[in-house]
Amino acid sequence: MSSNTTLTVDNKAVELAVKEGTIGPSVVDISKLYAQTGMFTYDPGFTSTASCESKITYIDGDQGVLLYRGYPIDQLAEHGDFLETCYLLLYGELPTAAQKADFDYRVTRHTMVHDQMNRFFTGFRRDAHPMAIMVACVGALSAFYHDSTDISDPQQRMIASMRMIAKMPTLAAMAYKYSIGQPFVYPQNDLDYTSNFLRMCFAVPCEDYKVNPVLSRALDRIFILHADHEQNASTSTVRLAGSSGANPFACIAAGIACLWGPAHGGANEAALKMLEEIGTPDRIPEFIARAKDKNDPFRLMGFGHRVYKNYDPRAKIMQKTTHEVLNELGIKDDPLLDVAMELEQIALKDDYFIEKKLYPNIDFYSGITLKAMGFPTSMFTVLFALARTVGWIAQWSEMIEDPSQRIGRPRQLYTGPTERNYVTVAQRG
Ligand code: ACO
């Protein structure tokens, strides 16, 4: 269904089409506005702008709802597994048993990386941030897999997608192993996706490694929770990079670079550092006061979200997962968890946070969980990137397959100098 709305510009009425989605806010189609009025719209940070039409993920930030292809995130996290979620995001429907077996097999066949990639790693300093390595290595995949960079070929697009979903855990584990000076562990394809990843991270050649099924299930759930989140900064980056026709490996590398920022994927690392800095519950009021102080740039990391103005539905599942992992590992008195629980309670009752609708987001708990599993903080955003790769690919594919797709080219409100003449250095005062 569609309708129109009227905008009056300089006393001239302009008819604009209103498009309706299946759920969520309608949009005013302003694509002809410039042609009709000579004006652009202005929306820094895109708080009111839909950049595309999408059928993949729906968020209702006020109600705390997150749906992948219509399925609530809590149901998928409770009953599904990550590869099933990947299938759902990519193809739009949950797989049948046969489709799932085939998909798992196809992903598994691509887990190894070209052996020459090993040399690529050794070019880095051992103390390089693993996100820097991931940006480089994922971008470099396009130099290794020339046979899947033609974006006009659906078969090549599919192979590139499989390759990235399958190789991301291998690359992430290699980045980790390199940073701690241990040998790379090759994938073992009879393990499920997440168990294989845990093994590649934590096994050493001199000992047997048994995957802990509770930790594997918990990490799989964390991957499900992070798999997609509609048009966030990194996904929009992937779409924008892809709109120029760049190859999929380059586009995902761009997404990883964007995800690295502390306001986005770097927040779980920042949240854990903040909890460590707070140290003990008695210091919480001091940090709450700093977060509220307009003259102090400090923010409570892991709180607030551009879209969720209610409890982040992923944070609820994450909180439960945190407790499962800590119980399994026998961590009864974790000082960071004590600080986290107390901080959450204090912030949820504080007028500042209530008025601004600042609730804990997923990153608030994921850091504690990943740390308990044995991952260093520098790997947290890497795990986020691993999980989000499927979302980026699904969104990128949707864009490529959209016949109305054009290169993304935002406009601007120019406030710089007007035209002026060049003056030579000698003549400048
Ligand atoms: N602590 C203290 N105050 C905050 C916080 C916070 N974590 N978040 C927002 N505010 C305040 C701002 O100071 C601002 O106050 P003002 O209106 O008086 O100026 C108001 O709340 C609105 O904040 P904005 O920055 O305008 O909100 P925006 O939607 O742009 O930012 C963001 C969202 C970036 C997530 C922000 O809440 C933040 O920086 N949070 C901490 C970082 C974090 O946890 N990021 C993870 C995001 S989830 C993810 O990427 C998976």
Tab-separated table of C-alpha atoms and ligand atoms in Angstrom:
chain	number	residue	atom	x	y	z
A	1	MET	CA	0.000	0.000	0.000
A	2	SER	CA	1.264	3.488	-0.708
A	3	SER	CA	-0.024	7.023	-0.179
A	4	ASN	CA	1.249	10.558	-0.626
A	5	THR	CA	2.210	13.394	1.649
A	6	THR	CA	2.680	17.047	0.796
A	7	LEU	CA	5.701	19.139	1.638
A	8	THR	CA	5.557	22.885	1.172
A	9	VAL	CA	8.825	24.442	-0.004
A	10	ASP	CA	8.922	28.178	-0.771
A	11	ASN	CA	5.116	28.206	-0.938
A	12	LYS	CA	5.205	25.440	-3.515
A	13	ALA	CA	3.451	22.164	-2.652
A	14	VAL	CA	5.451	19.069	-3.502
A	15	GLU	CA	3.769	15.645	-3.532
A	16	LEU	CA	5.929	12.936	-2.026
A	17	ALA	CA	5.108	9.227	-2.060
A	18	VAL	CA	4.845	7.440	1.283
A	19	LYS	CA	5.953	3.806	1.180
A	20	GLU	CA	4.847	1.298	3.776
A	21	GLY	CA	6.794	-1.667	5.045
A	22	THR	CA	5.307	-4.866	6.467
A	23	ILE	CA	5.962	-3.558	9.998
A	24	GLY	CA	7.692	-0.489	11.362
A	25	PRO	CA	7.651	3.158	10.327
A	26	SER	CA	6.666	4.129	6.783
A	27	VAL	CA	9.094	6.199	4.741
A	28	VAL	CA	8.661	9.358	2.719
A	29	ASP	CA	10.269	8.891	-0.685
A	30	ILE	CA	12.401	12.004	-1.177
A	31	SER	CA	14.426	10.674	-4.112
A	32	LYS	CA	12.879	13.274	-6.469
A	33	LEU	CA	13.039	16.137	-3.949
A	34	TYR	CA	16.189	17.719	-5.370
A	35	ALA	CA	14.827	17.590	-8.909
A	36	GLN	CA	11.542	19.132	-7.742
A	37	THR	CA	12.842	21.781	-5.308
A	38	GLY	CA	16.607	22.168	-5.733
A	39	MET	CA	16.999	21.241	-2.055
A	40	PHE	CA	18.664	18.339	-0.291
A	41	THR	CA	17.554	16.886	3.031
A	42	TYR	CA	19.861	17.143	6.035
A	43	ASP	CA	20.180	14.246	8.482
A	44	PRO	CA	23.663	13.792	9.946
A	45	GLY	CA	23.990	10.363	11.565
A	46	PHE	CA	20.964	9.202	9.528
A	47	THR	CA	18.618	9.310	12.510
A	48	SER	CA	15.546	9.707	10.275
A	49	THR	CA	16.785	8.288	7.006
A	50	ALA	CA	16.115	4.826	5.566
A	51	SER	CA	19.028	4.147	3.237
A	52	CYS	CA	17.490	1.104	1.563
A	53	GLU	CA	14.597	-1.342	1.417
A	54	SER	CA	15.410	-4.638	3.153
A	55	LYS	CA	13.705	-7.935	3.997
A	56	ILE	CA	16.376	-9.278	6.342
A	57	THR	CA	16.232	-7.868	9.876
A	58	TYR	CA	13.649	-5.868	11.775
A	59	ILE	CA	14.241	-3.929	14.992
A	60	ASP	CA	11.674	-2.153	17.132
A	61	GLY	CA	13.933	-0.212	19.450
A	62	ASP	CA	11.124	1.066	21.685
A	63	GLN	CA	9.714	-2.389	22.302
A	64	GLY	CA	13.103	-4.142	22.391
A	65	VAL	CA	12.273	-6.428	19.445
A	66	LEU	CA	14.796	-7.995	17.060
A	67	LEU	CA	13.655	-10.319	14.257
A	68	TYR	CA	15.804	-12.130	11.687
A	69	ARG	CA	13.590	-12.799	8.647
A	70	GLY	CA	10.613	-12.537	11.020
A	71	TYR	CA	11.907	-14.904	13.704
A	72	PRO	CA	12.436	-13.432	17.217
A	73	ILE	CA	16.078	-13.451	18.291
A	74	ASP	CA	15.327	-15.224	21.589
A	75	GLN	CA	13.726	-18.187	19.757
A	76	LEU	CA	16.646	-18.510	17.381
A	77	ALA	CA	19.190	-18.239	20.204
A	78	GLU	CA	17.287	-20.753	22.329
A	79	HIS	CA	16.514	-23.396	19.705
A	80	GLY	CA	18.677	-22.767	16.661
A	81	ASP	CA	22.354	-22.887	15.851
A	82	PHE	CA	24.594	-20.365	14.152
A	83	LEU	CA	24.870	-22.026	10.747
A	84	GLU	CA	21.099	-22.435	10.625
A	85	THR	CA	20.864	-18.704	11.375
A	86	CYS	CA	23.352	-18.033	8.572
A	87	TYR	CA	21.157	-20.005	6.172
A	88	LEU	CA	18.091	-18.080	7.326
A	89	LEU	CA	19.751	-14.691	6.864
A	90	LEU	CA	21.163	-15.591	3.457
A	91	TYR	CA	18.186	-17.408	1.936
A	92	GLY	CA	15.195	-16.000	3.823
A	93	GLU	CA	13.830	-19.289	5.235
A	94	LEU	CA	14.946	-21.795	7.847
A	95	PRO	CA	16.541	-24.809	6.140
A	96	THR	CA	15.006	-28.274	5.970
A	97	ALA	CA	17.186	-31.029	7.471
A	98	ALA	CA	18.580	-31.842	4.002
A	99	GLN	CA	19.237	-28.172	3.192
A	100	LYS	CA	20.965	-27.712	6.538
A	101	ALA	CA	23.183	-30.749	6.050
A	102	ASP	CA	24.108	-29.522	2.570
A	103	PHE	CA	24.815	-25.973	3.816
A	104	ASP	CA	26.942	-27.197	6.739
A	105	TYR	CA	28.891	-29.392	4.320
A	106	ARG	CA	29.468	-26.526	1.875
A	107	VAL	CA	30.690	-24.189	4.634
A	108	THR	CA	32.927	-26.907	6.049
A	109	ARG	CA	34.593	-27.470	2.672
A	110	HIS	CA	35.894	-23.912	2.684
A	111	THR	CA	37.381	-23.651	6.193
A	112	MET	CA	41.028	-23.834	5.151
A	113	VAL	CA	42.766	-20.729	3.873
A	114	HIS	CA	45.304	-20.669	1.064
A	115	ASP	CA	48.582	-21.764	2.643
A	116	GLN	CA	50.269	-18.632	1.347
A	117	MET	CA	48.088	-16.692	3.823
A	118	ASN	CA	50.336	-18.022	6.619
A	119	ARG	CA	53.162	-15.899	5.248
A	120	PHE	CA	50.885	-12.897	5.122
A	121	PHE	CA	50.426	-13.214	8.890
A	122	THR	CA	54.108	-13.344	9.666
A	123	GLY	CA	54.540	-9.876	8.159
A	124	PHE	CA	52.755	-8.418	11.187
A	125	ARG	CA	54.307	-7.501	14.505
A	126	ARG	CA	53.297	-9.957	17.222
A	127	ASP	CA	51.625	-7.137	19.155
A	128	ALA	CA	49.483	-6.010	16.196
A	129	HIS	CA	45.820	-5.612	17.136
A	130	PRO	CA	43.966	-8.646	15.722
A	131	MET	CA	41.375	-6.319	14.170
A	132	ALA	CA	44.182	-4.709	12.126
A	133	ILE	CA	45.168	-8.205	10.996
A	134	MET	CA	41.547	-9.080	10.169
A	135	VAL	CA	41.023	-5.942	8.049
A	136	ALA	CA	44.171	-6.782	6.118
A	137	CYS	CA	43.629	-10.530	5.778
A	138	VAL	CA	39.979	-10.380	4.762
A	139	GLY	CA	40.784	-7.666	2.205
A	140	ALA	CA	43.657	-9.860	1.011
A	141	LEU	CA	41.300	-12.788	0.333
A	142	SER	CA	40.447	-11.021	-2.925
A	143	ALA	CA	44.097	-11.471	-3.913
A	144	PHE	CA	43.869	-15.211	-3.225
A	145	TYR	CA	40.459	-16.145	-4.636
A	146	HIS	CA	40.223	-14.434	-8.024
A	147	ASP	CA	37.603	-16.937	-9.119
A	148	SER	CA	34.962	-15.438	-6.814
A	149	THR	CA	35.305	-11.691	-7.279
A	150	ASP	CA	33.019	-11.192	-10.310
A	151	ILE	CA	29.973	-9.714	-8.607
A	152	SER	CA	27.808	-10.014	-11.736
A	153	ASP	CA	27.996	-13.837	-11.514
A	154	PRO	CA	25.553	-15.271	-8.900
A	155	GLN	CA	27.628	-18.474	-8.629
A	156	GLN	CA	30.794	-16.510	-7.818
A	157	ARG	CA	28.879	-14.382	-5.315
A	158	MET	CA	27.681	-17.550	-3.595
A	159	ILE	CA	31.178	-19.046	-3.455
A	160	ALA	CA	32.636	-15.799	-2.071
A	161	SER	CA	29.907	-15.801	0.609
A	162	MET	CA	30.632	-19.407	1.609
A	163	ARG	CA	34.337	-18.715	1.652
A	164	MET	CA	34.019	-15.766	3.987
A	165	ILE	CA	31.620	-17.455	6.431
A	166	ALA	CA	33.875	-20.528	6.491
A	167	LYS	CA	37.271	-18.823	6.604
A	168	MET	CA	36.504	-16.087	9.107
A	169	PRO	CA	36.901	-18.432	12.141
A	170	THR	CA	40.158	-19.775	10.678
A	171	LEU	CA	41.545	-16.270	10.149
A	172	ALA	CA	40.333	-15.064	13.552
A	173	ALA	CA	41.954	-18.042	15.289
A	174	MET	CA	45.165	-17.489	13.311
A	175	ALA	CA	45.238	-13.831	14.382
A	176	TYR	CA	44.916	-14.964	18.000
A	177	LYS	CA	47.512	-17.725	17.746
A	178	TYR	CA	49.945	-15.368	16.060
A	179	SER	CA	49.557	-12.792	18.849
A	180	ILE	CA	50.469	-15.346	21.540
A	181	GLY	CA	53.272	-16.989	19.589
A	182	GLN	CA	51.617	-20.381	19.200
A	183	PRO	CA	51.479	-22.406	15.969
A	184	PHE	CA	48.366	-22.162	13.824
A	185	VAL	CA	45.876	-25.000	14.335
A	186	TYR	CA	44.259	-26.217	11.117
A	187	PRO	CA	40.466	-26.648	11.019
A	188	GLN	CA	39.013	-30.038	11.849
A	189	ASN	CA	35.941	-30.372	9.726
A	190	ASP	CA	34.121	-33.101	11.610
A	191	LEU	CA	33.524	-30.581	14.397
A	192	ASP	CA	30.634	-28.151	14.259
A	193	TYR	CA	31.393	-24.556	13.241
A	194	THR	CA	31.820	-23.091	16.726
A	195	SER	CA	33.573	-26.095	18.306
A	196	ASN	CA	36.013	-26.027	15.409
A	197	PHE	CA	36.697	-22.364	16.111
A	198	LEU	CA	37.273	-22.977	19.829
A	199	ARG	CA	39.682	-25.766	18.960
A	200	MET	CA	41.595	-23.602	16.472
A	201	CYS	CA	41.949	-20.960	19.205
A	202	PHE	CA	42.778	-23.057	22.227
A	203	ALA	CA	44.290	-26.365	21.082
A	204	VAL	CA	48.076	-26.841	21.001
A	205	PRO	CA	49.885	-29.575	19.038
A	206	CYS	CA	51.379	-31.160	22.169
A	207	GLU	CA	48.085	-31.912	23.938
A	208	ASP	CA	44.654	-33.349	23.194
A	209	TYR	CA	41.925	-30.782	23.162
A	210	LYS	CA	38.364	-31.608	24.124
A	211	VAL	CA	35.729	-29.047	23.233
A	212	ASN	CA	33.534	-28.094	26.197
A	213	PRO	CA	29.960	-28.377	24.804
A	214	VAL	CA	28.595	-25.751	27.229
A	215	LEU	CA	31.164	-23.184	26.099
A	216	SER	CA	30.681	-24.119	22.460
A	217	ARG	CA	26.909	-23.711	22.745
A	218	ALA	CA	27.341	-20.392	24.574
A	219	LEU	CA	29.684	-19.028	21.918
A	220	ASP	CA	27.383	-20.284	19.162
A	221	ARG	CA	24.582	-18.330	20.837
A	222	ILE	CA	26.788	-15.227	21.003
A	223	PHE	CA	27.364	-15.616	17.249
A	224	ILE	CA	23.602	-15.868	16.653
A	225	LEU	CA	23.000	-12.695	18.688
A	226	HIS	CA	25.580	-10.777	16.640
A	227	ALA	CA	24.716	-12.168	13.203
A	228	ASP	CA	22.833	-9.139	11.866
A	229	HIS	CA	21.457	-5.825	13.063
A	230	GLU	CA	19.974	-4.132	9.980
A	231	GLN	CA	21.513	-0.858	8.741
A	232	ASN	CA	24.077	-0.143	11.483
A	233	ALA	CA	27.350	1.690	10.750
A	234	SER	CA	29.378	-1.322	9.583
A	235	THR	CA	26.542	-2.808	7.512
A	236	SER	CA	25.917	0.565	5.881
A	237	THR	CA	29.658	0.731	5.204
A	238	VAL	CA	29.531	-2.673	3.500
A	239	ARG	CA	26.541	-1.606	1.401
A	240	LEU	CA	28.163	1.701	0.453
A	241	ALA	CA	31.454	0.022	-0.458
A	242	GLY	CA	29.537	-2.613	-2.429
A	243	SER	CA	27.469	-0.008	-4.267
A	244	SER	CA	30.575	0.961	-6.250
A	245	GLY	CA	30.927	-2.615	-7.496
A	246	ALA	CA	33.874	-3.420	-5.213
A	247	ASN	CA	34.499	-7.157	-4.716
A	248	PRO	CA	32.850	-8.827	-1.700
A	249	PHE	CA	36.101	-9.462	0.203
A	250	ALA	CA	36.992	-5.754	-0.030
A	251	CYS	CA	33.464	-4.788	1.115
A	252	ILE	CA	33.589	-7.046	4.181
A	253	ALA	CA	37.061	-5.713	5.024
A	254	ALA	CA	35.530	-2.212	4.976
A	255	GLY	CA	32.807	-3.422	7.354
A	256	ILE	CA	35.412	-4.866	9.716
A	257	ALA	CA	37.295	-1.554	9.743
A	258	CYS	CA	34.115	0.305	10.668
A	259	LEU	CA	33.160	-2.239	13.325
A	260	TRP	CA	36.454	-1.636	15.118
A	261	GLY	CA	35.343	1.748	16.508
A	262	PRO	CA	34.544	1.939	20.256
A	263	ALA	CA	31.054	3.319	19.597
A	264	HIS	CA	30.239	0.183	17.602
A	265	GLY	CA	31.913	-3.246	17.785
A	266	GLY	CA	34.749	-2.045	19.979
A	267	ALA	CA	32.279	-1.380	22.793
A	268	ASN	CA	32.558	-4.809	24.453
A	269	GLU	CA	36.308	-4.356	24.744
A	270	ALA	CA	35.726	-0.842	26.064
A	271	ALA	CA	33.019	-2.092	28.484
A	272	LEU	CA	35.328	-4.683	29.994
A	273	LYS	CA	38.165	-2.172	30.324
A	274	MET	CA	35.738	0.164	32.074
A	275	LEU	CA	34.633	-2.567	34.518
A	276	GLU	CA	38.295	-3.288	35.266
A	277	GLU	CA	38.945	0.406	35.789
A	278	ILE	CA	35.998	0.674	38.198
A	279	GLY	CA	37.386	-2.399	39.970
A	280	THR	CA	35.093	-2.548	43.022
A	281	PRO	CA	31.382	-1.763	43.487
A	282	ASP	CA	32.125	1.108	45.927
A	283	ARG	CA	33.677	3.114	43.074
A	284	ILE	CA	30.552	2.914	40.895
A	285	PRO	CA	28.996	6.227	42.077
A	286	GLU	CA	32.168	8.066	41.023
A	287	PHE	CA	31.879	6.659	37.476
A	288	ILE	CA	28.130	7.251	37.300
A	289	ALA	CA	28.785	10.891	38.230
A	290	ARG	CA	31.426	11.147	35.500
A	291	ALA	CA	29.046	9.645	32.912
A	292	LYS	CA	26.464	12.296	33.803
A	293	ASP	CA	28.930	15.191	33.775
A	294	LYS	CA	28.547	17.179	30.545
A	295	ASN	CA	32.137	18.395	30.819
A	296	ASP	CA	33.540	14.873	31.065
A	297	PRO	CA	33.731	12.869	27.822
A	298	PHE	CA	33.433	9.595	29.805
A	299	ARG	CA	30.438	7.404	28.927
A	300	LEU	CA	29.263	4.206	30.524
A	301	MET	CA	30.441	1.698	27.953
A	302	GLY	CA	27.885	-1.002	27.210
A	303	PHE	CA	25.024	1.411	27.910
A	304	GLY	CA	22.827	3.147	25.383
A	305	HIS	CA	22.037	2.341	21.804
A	306	ARG	CA	21.063	4.381	18.779
A	307	VAL	CA	18.020	2.222	18.127
A	308	TYR	CA	17.124	0.459	21.397
A	309	LYS	CA	15.424	2.821	23.779
A	310	ASN	CA	14.417	-0.187	25.876
A	311	TYR	CA	16.318	-3.232	27.121
A	312	ASP	CA	18.396	-4.612	24.235
A	313	PRO	CA	16.716	-8.031	23.660
A	314	ARG	CA	20.132	-9.519	22.982
A	315	ALA	CA	21.437	-8.279	26.345
A	316	LYS	CA	18.802	-10.375	28.174
A	317	ILE	CA	19.950	-13.572	26.439
A	318	MET	CA	23.568	-12.537	26.874
A	319	GLN	CA	23.112	-12.083	30.622
A	320	LYS	CA	21.756	-15.658	30.898
A	321	THR	CA	24.604	-16.988	28.766
A	322	THR	CA	27.142	-15.195	30.976
A	323	HIS	CA	25.826	-17.008	34.044
A	324	GLU	CA	25.838	-20.382	32.245
A	325	VAL	CA	29.474	-19.916	31.244
A	326	LEU	CA	30.602	-18.733	34.668
A	327	ASN	CA	28.775	-21.659	36.338
A	328	GLU	CA	30.327	-24.146	33.951
A	329	LEU	CA	33.779	-22.773	34.623
A	330	GLY	CA	33.148	-22.689	38.356
A	331	ILE	CA	33.691	-18.934	38.532
A	332	LYS	CA	31.538	-18.074	41.541
A	333	ASP	CA	32.912	-14.729	42.628
A	334	ASP	CA	33.991	-12.788	39.632
A	335	PRO	CA	34.753	-9.206	40.726
A	336	LEU	CA	33.985	-7.886	37.245
A	337	LEU	CA	30.583	-9.539	37.287
A	338	ASP	CA	29.901	-8.088	40.743
A	339	VAL	CA	30.709	-4.620	39.431
A	340	ALA	CA	28.640	-5.245	36.289
A	341	MET	CA	25.537	-6.426	38.208
A	342	GLU	CA	25.731	-3.551	40.669
A	343	LEU	CA	26.386	-0.989	37.927
A	344	GLU	CA	23.417	-2.235	35.949
A	345	GLN	CA	21.114	-1.980	38.980
A	346	ILE	CA	22.309	1.518	39.892
A	347	ALA	CA	22.097	2.821	36.319
A	348	LEU	CA	18.615	1.352	35.770
A	349	LYS	CA	17.344	3.330	38.791
A	350	ASP	CA	19.160	6.568	38.012
A	351	ASP	CA	17.040	9.443	36.623
A	352	TYR	CA	19.696	10.418	34.059
A	353	PHE	CA	19.731	6.958	32.505
A	354	ILE	CA	15.945	6.533	32.775
A	355	GLU	CA	15.233	9.895	31.101
A	356	LYS	CA	17.704	9.250	28.293
A	357	LYS	CA	16.498	5.643	27.950
A	358	LEU	CA	19.991	4.263	28.389
A	359	TYR	CA	19.787	0.512	28.999
A	360	PRO	CA	22.578	-2.071	28.999
A	361	ASN	CA	23.322	-3.258	25.482
A	362	ILE	CA	24.694	-6.636	24.399
A	363	ASP	CA	28.295	-5.511	24.857
A	364	PHE	CA	27.807	-4.971	28.540
A	365	TYR	CA	27.766	-8.723	29.202
A	366	SER	CA	29.529	-10.219	26.202
A	367	GLY	CA	32.959	-9.006	27.351
A	368	ILE	CA	32.704	-10.789	30.718
A	369	THR	CA	31.624	-14.006	29.001
A	370	LEU	CA	34.347	-13.977	26.387
A	371	LYS	CA	36.982	-13.193	29.000
A	372	ALA	CA	35.817	-16.156	31.102
A	373	MET	CA	36.128	-18.377	28.027
A	374	GLY	CA	39.766	-17.386	27.730
A	375	PHE	CA	39.682	-14.770	24.978
A	376	PRO	CA	41.811	-11.645	25.508
A	377	THR	CA	39.966	-8.322	25.194
A	378	SER	CA	41.680	-7.569	21.881
A	379	MET	CA	39.816	-10.555	20.355
A	380	PHE	CA	36.311	-9.436	21.374
A	381	THR	CA	35.648	-7.290	18.325
A	382	VAL	CA	37.157	-9.989	16.124
A	383	LEU	CA	34.522	-12.436	17.390
A	384	PHE	CA	31.855	-9.839	16.664
A	385	ALA	CA	33.226	-9.476	13.116
A	386	LEU	CA	33.236	-13.243	12.667
A	387	ALA	CA	29.559	-13.453	13.612
A	388	ARG	CA	28.482	-10.330	11.712
A	389	THR	CA	30.095	-11.485	8.474
A	390	VAL	CA	26.955	-13.390	7.494
A	391	GLY	CA	24.789	-10.317	8.124
A	392	TRP	CA	27.087	-8.156	6.031
A	393	ILE	CA	27.027	-10.735	3.237
A	394	ALA	CA	23.241	-11.106	3.333
A	395	GLN	CA	22.825	-7.314	3.173
A	396	TRP	CA	25.445	-6.978	0.442
A	397	SER	CA	23.766	-9.722	-1.634
A	398	GLU	CA	20.364	-8.119	-1.191
A	399	MET	CA	21.793	-4.839	-2.467
A	400	ILE	CA	23.524	-6.425	-5.476
A	401	GLU	CA	20.329	-8.289	-6.422
A	402	ASP	CA	18.180	-5.145	-6.137
A	403	PRO	CA	17.544	-3.944	-9.730
A	404	SER	CA	17.191	-0.337	-8.546
A	405	GLN	CA	20.655	-0.409	-6.936
A	406	ARG	CA	22.907	2.566	-7.756
A	407	ILE	CA	26.170	3.813	-6.335
A	408	GLY	CA	25.589	5.398	-2.915
A	409	ARG	CA	26.392	9.084	-3.057
A	410	PRO	CA	25.168	11.246	-0.145
A	411	ARG	CA	25.015	15.007	-0.644
A	412	GLN	CA	26.058	17.745	1.776
A	413	LEU	CA	25.288	21.162	3.169
A	414	TYR	CA	28.371	23.117	2.160
A	415	THR	CA	29.475	25.718	4.733
A	416	GLY	CA	33.082	26.299	3.591
A	417	PRO	CA	34.509	29.366	1.807
A	418	THR	CA	32.847	30.605	-1.351
A	419	GLU	CA	34.958	30.807	-4.519
A	420	ARG	CA	38.185	32.828	-4.125
A	421	ASN	CA	41.335	33.326	-6.179
A	422	TYR	CA	44.659	31.589	-5.592
A	423	VAL	CA	47.403	33.833	-4.172
A	424	THR	CA	51.077	32.818	-4.513
A	425	VAL	CA	53.092	32.145	-1.331
A	426	ALA	CA	55.106	35.343	-1.830
A	427	GLN	CA	51.942	37.443	-1.934
A	428	ARG	CA	50.275	35.872	1.142
A	429	GLY	CA	50.372	38.181	4.196
B	1	ACO	N1	26.796	7.033	29.120
B	1	ACO	C1	26.418	8.260	29.473
B	1	ACO	N2	25.622	9.061	28.710
B	1	ACO	C2	25.253	8.579	27.514
B	1	ACO	C3	25.614	7.295	27.066
B	1	ACO	C4	26.422	6.508	27.921
B	1	ACO	N3	26.795	5.282	27.547
B	1	ACO	N4	25.073	7.068	25.845
B	1	ACO	C5	24.395	8.176	25.527
B	1	ACO	N5	24.497	9.094	26.528
B	1	ACO	C6	23.842	10.402	26.583
B	1	ACO	C7	24.571	11.400	25.682
B	1	ACO	O1	25.542	12.132	26.406
B	1	ACO	C8	23.437	12.280	25.211
B	1	ACO	O2	23.139	13.184	26.230
B	1	ACO	P1	22.596	14.666	25.858
B	1	ACO	O3	21.278	14.434	25.144
B	1	ACO	O4	22.458	15.337	27.168
B	1	ACO	O5	23.630	15.268	24.963
B	1	ACO	C9	22.250	11.312	25.087
B	1	ACO	O6	22.539	10.232	26.007
B	1	ACO	C10	22.052	10.740	23.688
B	1	ACO	O7	23.306	10.214	23.257
B	1	ACO	P2	23.777	10.206	21.737
B	1	ACO	O8	25.266	10.074	21.711
B	1	ACO	O9	23.161	11.379	21.021
B	1	ACO	O10	23.085	8.886	21.241
B	1	ACO	P3	23.498	8.071	19.960
B	1	ACO	O11	22.272	7.363	19.544
B	1	ACO	O12	24.167	8.954	18.965
B	1	ACO	O13	24.618	7.082	20.519
B	1	ACO	C11	25.734	5.181	21.349
B	1	ACO	C12	24.426	5.734	20.759
B	1	ACO	C13	26.922	5.530	20.436
B	1	ACO	C14	25.650	3.660	21.428
B	1	ACO	C15	25.946	5.770	22.764
B	1	ACO	O14	24.860	5.444	23.613
B	1	ACO	C16	27.283	5.340	23.390
B	1	ACO	O15	28.311	5.971	23.135
B	1	ACO	N6	27.266	4.258	24.221
B	1	ACO	C17	28.470	3.712	24.790
B	1	ACO	C18	29.181	2.859	23.737
B	1	ACO	C19	28.471	1.537	23.502
B	1	ACO	O16	28.100	0.830	24.429
B	1	ACO	N7	28.319	1.194	22.214
B	1	ACO	C20	27.724	-0.085	21.828
B	1	ACO	C21	26.610	0.102	20.886
B	1	ACO	S1	25.859	-1.443	20.562
B	1	ACO	C22	26.769	-2.149	19.349
B	1	ACO	O17	27.443	-1.548	18.563
B	1	ACO	C23	26.677	-3.617	19.294
